[in-house]
């Protein structure tokens, strides 16, 4: 739990740095922002890894070598495969996932689903040149609903992607946190897919957190847009989502903030 | 080793604690003979110091070295603006490199984030006098007053140092230039920014040759940037560049026109036990230097300096801990941005000692033969002219001695990032914020 707090703090600090880099004299420093984005991703990964801490942290560590999916998530691979078929009709699966999501115990399972789905999305992303791929799985599910891809495409992709290893290898290096984001991705998928309000799970805690972070997000959204073509994992090509629809469980208060990084315009400042 | 301290200040501020941002020194470099020392600052100015020659005065002892005095000051770069991107371009001088001297004039390259300039530094100690058509003040004479002709002659005059820009190498870089390096062929040099390395000919300003390009097709796939680059000191076809991932790549320009494919890659596998959020940041190489022999490479990352043998790619041959006690403080250092500080590292003239900077005005020297390091301080209060520098210690546990500095009392605003070592003698120039310290090793029978 402690490291979650720490990770959250580091994430906030990192975002603050990215924001400040906008106003710094001399323009945006690519090197520093790259490093900050790496820290941001690591922190997020740890933050979201609480249900899967052991395996996923190891996975994170081994990511750097540009691994295949299955290497990263040896335990999860089979699960991913297992849940592959139920996932095909993604829209239908959403309410299911949503329910699952609310129960923490089942979070892992739904997350696995999202693992693969995000993979597919990545592939979809890759094919479209101007799509900004959000490596983190949390945004990928949103891309399911993005105008560029039709749900049916996603479904097809899902079928093709029976083995996670085959996918999205084109941008290995940025995938630092894929597995750990499964929980968030579950969230994202729900809200993204149907643009319906996600059922609020949270306690009043969550609500307060969300509010606090919603205030930050507009700034953050701006800054990330300006920050530009940035680094994988930090940009999504998604359209705006109503802020109200994103509700998190009390445990992942930061998800709200980070999720709302997604509704950035597709304007990418060429850096 | 005993050292004499000589203290040369170029700070004009009255209040000791108040430092004008523009006065902060951002680069220090000796020329190839060591007679000239150039410093660049954040305000875009370059100050050149010249060593006094030893021949003055019979009373000078053998081995007495001259002091460095200001030789010339000029404004190298001005703040600029990129209209297309609406971005300010800082005038801070990132690097200065001297060209090998070919005639009476000296040439140096200075660069800010975007533009490299070649400056000619020449002396003038004579001026022509006795013009026919102009009088001494330069006013045109009335022709009717000219009764005879004479040939103008050169008369000695006060020494004047002229600095003129000879070449301006602009528009070569989209990203921030972090290094320049003059080739041993004397005709070309390279400049490196975050994603590209360009090679220029010193006489041609409208064209440069791109020799390394690591920009990915999709910027989201970016994972590493170039942090430093240098030509090999003897082989004009070899150069090395370091990355933010802690790797070094040696490239041979004979191999292909675009050296994206390295000839050798030097990297050390990461120690999984030390992994933290900040592992990537602290493994980023901030400086790389070839040894004078050309056989070794010296790199600096946040906590260590490493010596690499060009013949061995799998890891460094020597690793020295600069300030390992900071490892547990990485989070706070991340918060206050100190973790992004880019320290430089230097070799001594014989490649037997390496030096790098740290915090609290400390800098570290490592003797490669014994493997031992010392901590020295560049701080005006403790360095009187001609005083012997005493070594400092950081208290990290165990018995605490008097004078030991605790880790928590380190001043992280006093960082020694830039330094230079004389090419032939044991003279070092240390830049501490806006002060320049020059220390000389006085080899004295009594101190040995």
XYZ file of C-alpha atoms in Angstrom, chain B residues 35-418:
384
model
C 47.642 28.409 -22.579
C 44.121 29.498 -23.170
C 41.062 28.636 -21.143
C 37.613 29.479 -22.409
C 34.431 29.588 -20.379
C 30.907 30.050 -21.624
C 28.001 31.131 -19.502
C 24.256 31.139 -19.539
C 24.146 34.676 -20.786
C 25.807 33.698 -24.034
C 29.161 35.217 -23.185
C 32.529 33.641 -23.647
C 35.459 34.643 -21.485
C 38.931 33.574 -22.518
C 41.734 33.399 -19.987
C 45.346 33.326 -20.913
C 48.135 31.922 -18.898
C 50.907 34.288 -18.093
C 54.125 33.175 -19.592
C 56.737 31.953 -17.187
C 59.598 33.785 -18.723
C 58.697 36.969 -16.970
C 60.965 37.809 -14.118
C 64.148 36.171 -13.001
C 62.754 35.643 -9.563
C 60.345 33.008 -10.757
C 61.230 29.635 -9.405
C 61.604 26.685 -11.614
C 58.262 25.091 -12.010
C 56.355 28.164 -11.010
C 53.367 28.326 -13.223
C 51.739 31.396 -14.543
C 48.349 32.621 -13.509
C 45.407 32.779 -15.787
C 44.126 36.240 -16.501
C 41.287 37.453 -18.591
C 42.337 37.676 -22.182
C 39.127 38.468 -23.963
C 35.399 38.591 -23.418
C 32.781 38.567 -26.081
C 29.123 37.901 -26.593
C 28.899 34.699 -28.536
C 25.193 34.027 -28.757
C 22.152 36.150 -28.247
C 18.704 35.000 -27.216
C 16.863 33.949 -30.290
C 13.382 33.033 -31.283
C 12.040 30.278 -33.467
C 9.067 31.827 -35.139
C 7.774 28.648 -36.601
C 7.457 26.891 -33.307
C 7.056 29.939 -31.139
C 9.950 28.840 -29.019
C 12.629 30.826 -27.402
C 16.145 29.707 -28.088
C 18.402 30.087 -25.115
C 21.672 31.867 -25.535
C 23.373 29.652 -23.008
C 26.643 28.307 -24.328
C 26.434 24.559 -24.163
C 29.916 23.700 -25.353
C 33.133 25.308 -26.460
C 35.799 23.463 -28.390
C 39.089 24.859 -29.544
C 40.503 24.109 -32.942
C 44.137 23.062 -33.193
C 46.196 26.140 -33.740
C 47.473 26.619 -37.253
C 48.686 30.194 -37.276
C 48.935 33.135 -34.962
C 45.189 33.307 -34.466
C 43.147 30.988 -32.300
C 39.870 29.515 -33.363
C 37.119 28.137 -31.234
C 33.680 26.732 -31.796
C 30.902 27.709 -29.447
C 27.374 26.446 -29.533
C 24.057 27.121 -27.940
C 20.993 24.929 -28.418
C 20.730 25.522 -32.121
C 23.606 27.391 -33.693
C 27.318 26.734 -33.771
C 29.721 29.582 -34.370
C 33.360 29.625 -35.288
C 35.261 32.495 -33.697
C 38.647 33.805 -34.611
C 40.629 35.213 -31.744
C 43.530 37.285 -32.889
C 45.872 39.742 -31.334
C 46.761 43.040 -32.664
C 49.680 44.858 -31.205
C 50.653 46.994 -34.129
C 48.790 49.511 -36.126
C 49.606 51.269 -39.324
C 50.468 54.903 -38.992
C 51.297 57.555 -41.509
C 48.508 57.402 -43.988
C 48.599 59.975 -46.727
C 44.949 60.663 -47.130
C 43.790 60.271 -43.548
C 45.082 61.886 -40.432
C 45.717 60.090 -37.186
C 42.093 60.243 -36.131
C 40.918 58.918 -39.445
C 39.535 62.111 -40.829
C 40.084 62.682 -44.501
C 42.807 65.154 -45.103
C 42.466 68.076 -47.385
C 44.418 67.048 -50.453
C 45.894 70.440 -50.884
C 47.778 70.002 -47.626
C 49.537 66.901 -48.803
C 52.919 67.907 -50.020
C 54.766 64.643 -50.011
C 54.019 60.978 -50.000
C 55.084 58.518 -47.396
C 54.597 54.846 -46.845
C 52.495 53.947 -43.813
C 54.455 51.952 -41.248
C 53.355 49.566 -38.521
C 53.955 50.934 -35.094
C 53.584 48.981 -31.874
C 50.528 49.726 -29.902
C 48.712 48.365 -26.890
C 47.750 44.793 -27.233
C 44.253 44.403 -28.508
C 42.462 41.130 -28.741
C 39.950 40.918 -31.505
C 37.330 38.277 -31.698
C 35.337 37.942 -34.846
C 32.777 35.390 -35.943
C 34.094 33.621 -38.971
C 31.420 31.040 -39.609
C 27.909 30.567 -38.425
C 26.538 27.053 -38.733
C 22.845 27.520 -38.381
C 19.705 25.533 -39.048
C 21.396 22.212 -38.677
C 19.462 20.987 -35.708
C 15.857 20.580 -34.798
C 16.594 19.476 -31.267
C 18.935 20.864 -28.646
C 22.610 20.590 -29.442
C 24.408 18.911 -26.564
C 27.898 18.271 -27.965
C 30.414 19.397 -30.501
C 33.666 17.679 -31.256
C 36.467 18.670 -33.578
C 37.821 15.902 -35.736
C 41.467 14.986 -35.750
C 41.544 15.716 -39.463
C 41.365 19.396 -38.623
C 38.712 20.018 -41.243
C 35.495 18.662 -39.900
C 33.611 18.566 -36.686
C 30.461 16.941 -35.419
C 27.523 18.382 -33.574
C 25.011 16.229 -31.776
C 21.508 16.965 -30.646
C 19.007 14.698 -28.953
C 18.268 12.628 -31.996
C 20.826 13.382 -34.642
C 24.511 13.809 -35.179
C 25.696 16.054 -37.975
C 29.103 16.411 -39.470
C 30.201 19.778 -40.747
C 33.138 21.036 -42.677
C 34.652 24.029 -40.986
C 34.568 26.041 -44.174
C 31.057 25.193 -45.268
C 28.130 26.625 -43.409
C 25.197 25.930 -45.641
C 25.479 22.202 -45.595
C 25.991 19.522 -43.030
C 26.045 15.804 -43.325
C 23.780 13.761 -41.111
C 25.682 10.774 -39.814
C 23.410 9.476 -37.085
C 19.667 9.690 -36.924
C 17.831 7.857 -34.211
C 14.551 9.590 -34.622
C 11.871 6.938 -34.880
C 9.273 7.160 -37.614
C 6.683 7.520 -34.930
C 7.734 9.799 -32.140
C 5.726 7.840 -29.657
C 8.182 5.034 -30.111
C 11.001 7.147 -28.831
C 12.868 5.436 -26.055
C 16.281 6.963 -26.002
C 18.073 10.113 -26.973
C 21.663 10.989 -27.709
C 23.315 12.652 -24.763
C 26.897 13.229 -25.895
C 29.162 12.548 -28.844
C 32.866 12.784 -29.521
C 35.336 12.043 -32.255
C 38.183 9.670 -31.599
C 41.336 11.649 -30.840
C 43.421 9.920 -33.464
C 41.179 8.103 -35.890
C 39.222 10.555 -37.920
C 36.669 7.969 -38.986
C 35.598 6.909 -35.514
C 33.264 8.600 -33.132
C 31.250 7.585 -30.134
C 27.885 8.698 -28.896
C 26.165 7.982 -25.634
C 22.497 7.542 -24.997
C 20.029 8.141 -22.248
C 19.783 4.397 -21.758
C 23.380 4.184 -20.682
C 24.736 2.686 -23.872
C 27.692 3.851 -25.896
C 27.908 3.346 -29.589
C 31.109 3.465 -31.513
C 30.596 4.232 -35.162
C 32.913 3.950 -38.092
C 32.192 6.387 -40.866
C 33.902 4.189 -43.385
C 31.205 1.638 -42.893
C 28.317 3.536 -44.337
C 27.173 7.031 -44.951
C 24.553 6.953 -42.266
C 25.998 5.454 -39.136
C 22.755 4.357 -37.555
C 24.195 0.915 -37.268
C 26.933 1.001 -34.736
C 30.203 -0.801 -35.086
C 30.351 -1.489 -31.402
C 27.885 -1.017 -28.636
C 29.036 -0.769 -25.071
C 26.507 -1.455 -22.412
C 26.419 -2.940 -19.008
C 23.532 -5.144 -18.046
C 21.374 -3.557 -15.429
C 21.664 -4.810 -11.912
C 18.171 -5.997 -11.085
C 18.759 -5.558 -7.401
C 19.107 -1.856 -7.773
C 16.015 -1.269 -9.746
C 13.759 1.573 -8.791
C 11.528 4.104 -10.446
C 14.554 6.115 -11.286
C 16.806 3.435 -12.692
C 16.470 4.783 -16.168
C 17.274 8.293 -15.194
C 20.389 7.439 -13.274
C 21.717 5.227 -15.999
C 21.566 8.005 -18.555
C 25.086 8.930 -19.591
C 25.680 12.641 -19.187
C 29.168 12.864 -20.645
C 31.555 10.703 -22.633
C 35.235 11.378 -23.231
C 37.889 9.473 -25.080
C 41.141 9.043 -23.241
C 44.100 10.852 -24.695
C 45.454 7.523 -25.823
C 42.242 6.781 -27.647
C 41.999 3.379 -26.062
C 39.522 4.091 -23.307
C 36.233 5.842 -22.863
C 35.151 7.675 -19.770
C 31.452 8.017 -19.059
C 29.505 9.683 -16.332
C 26.071 8.704 -15.234
C 24.312 10.059 -12.217
C 26.042 8.058 -9.530
C 29.165 6.676 -11.123
C 31.988 7.251 -13.550
C 33.048 4.327 -15.661
C 36.064 3.573 -17.748
C 35.467 1.428 -20.799
C 38.029 -0.320 -22.934
C 37.238 0.038 -26.605
C 38.128 -3.591 -27.026
C 35.563 -4.822 -24.562
C 31.939 -4.136 -25.121
C 30.263 -6.128 -22.439
C 30.959 -3.788 -19.587
C 33.218 -1.124 -18.168
C 36.672 -2.064 -16.977
C 36.475 0.292 -14.033
C 33.582 1.768 -12.129
C 33.940 4.463 -9.526
C 31.208 5.541 -7.157
C 30.930 9.268 -7.122
C 28.212 9.693 -4.550
C 26.598 6.363 -3.864
C 25.046 7.773 -0.712
C 22.558 9.539 -2.927
C 21.012 6.306 -4.098
C 18.577 6.284 -1.241
C 17.614 9.858 -1.927
C 16.705 9.535 -5.542
C 13.097 10.431 -4.935
C 13.899 13.784 -3.381
C 16.470 14.417 -6.024
C 13.831 13.730 -8.593
C 11.515 16.215 -6.972
C 14.030 18.998 -6.923
C 15.253 18.139 -10.410
C 18.762 17.416 -9.278
C 18.536 13.943 -10.721
C 18.626 15.500 -14.163
C 21.906 17.286 -13.568
C 24.446 16.529 -16.235
C 27.879 16.155 -14.788
C 30.948 16.196 -16.957
C 34.001 14.032 -16.535
C 37.596 14.547 -17.589
C 40.856 12.689 -17.955
C 44.169 14.019 -16.844
C 46.959 14.394 -19.360
C 48.355 10.897 -18.827
C 44.974 9.155 -18.499
C 45.901 8.003 -15.036
C 43.453 10.157 -13.109
C 39.822 10.920 -13.795
C 37.777 13.675 -12.321
C 34.154 14.583 -12.084
C 31.918 16.901 -10.139
C 29.362 16.415 -7.405
C 27.227 18.513 -5.062
C 28.073 20.866 -2.256
C 30.870 22.305 -4.367
C 32.642 18.980 -4.141
C 34.436 17.300 -6.947
C 36.002 13.884 -7.037
C 39.240 12.596 -8.414
C 39.981 8.936 -8.917
C 43.415 7.516 -9.329
C 43.099 4.682 -11.760
C 46.179 2.901 -10.601
C 45.173 2.643 -6.982
C 41.445 2.783 -7.515
C 41.099 5.328 -4.746
C 39.139 8.501 -4.891
C 39.369 11.785 -3.101
C 36.811 14.463 -2.553
C 37.864 18.045 -2.918
C 35.988 21.246 -2.485
C 35.768 24.280 -4.689
C 34.560 26.871 -2.287
C 35.968 30.283 -1.902
C 35.828 30.284 1.857
C 38.055 27.302 2.191
C 40.342 28.038 -0.695
C 42.622 30.938 -0.185
C 45.097 31.609 -2.930
C 48.037 29.262 -2.623
C 46.374 27.265 0.097
C 46.568 23.540 -0.096
C 43.279 21.909 -0.827
C 42.362 19.472 1.804
C 40.313 16.435 1.094
C 36.766 16.254 2.331
C 34.679 13.346 3.437
C 31.013 12.618 3.386
C 29.805 10.959 6.514
C 27.820 7.894 5.628
C 28.167 5.865 8.769
C 30.821 4.528 11.029
C 33.140 6.782 12.881
C 32.551 10.391 12.203
C 35.584 12.565 11.939
C 35.773 16.233 12.360
C 35.092 18.000 9.110
C 32.959 15.231 7.754
C 29.894 16.461 6.007
C 26.604 14.736 6.570
C 24.587 13.684 3.579
C 21.621 15.721 4.687
C 23.627 18.867 4.966
C 24.820 18.750 1.391
C 23.917 21.798 -0.561
C 22.407 20.582 -3.792
C 22.331 23.997 -5.326
C 26.107 24.088 -5.354
C 26.859 21.652 -8.070
C 30.050 21.207 -10.028
C 28.928 20.255 -13.490
C 31.663 21.618 -15.714
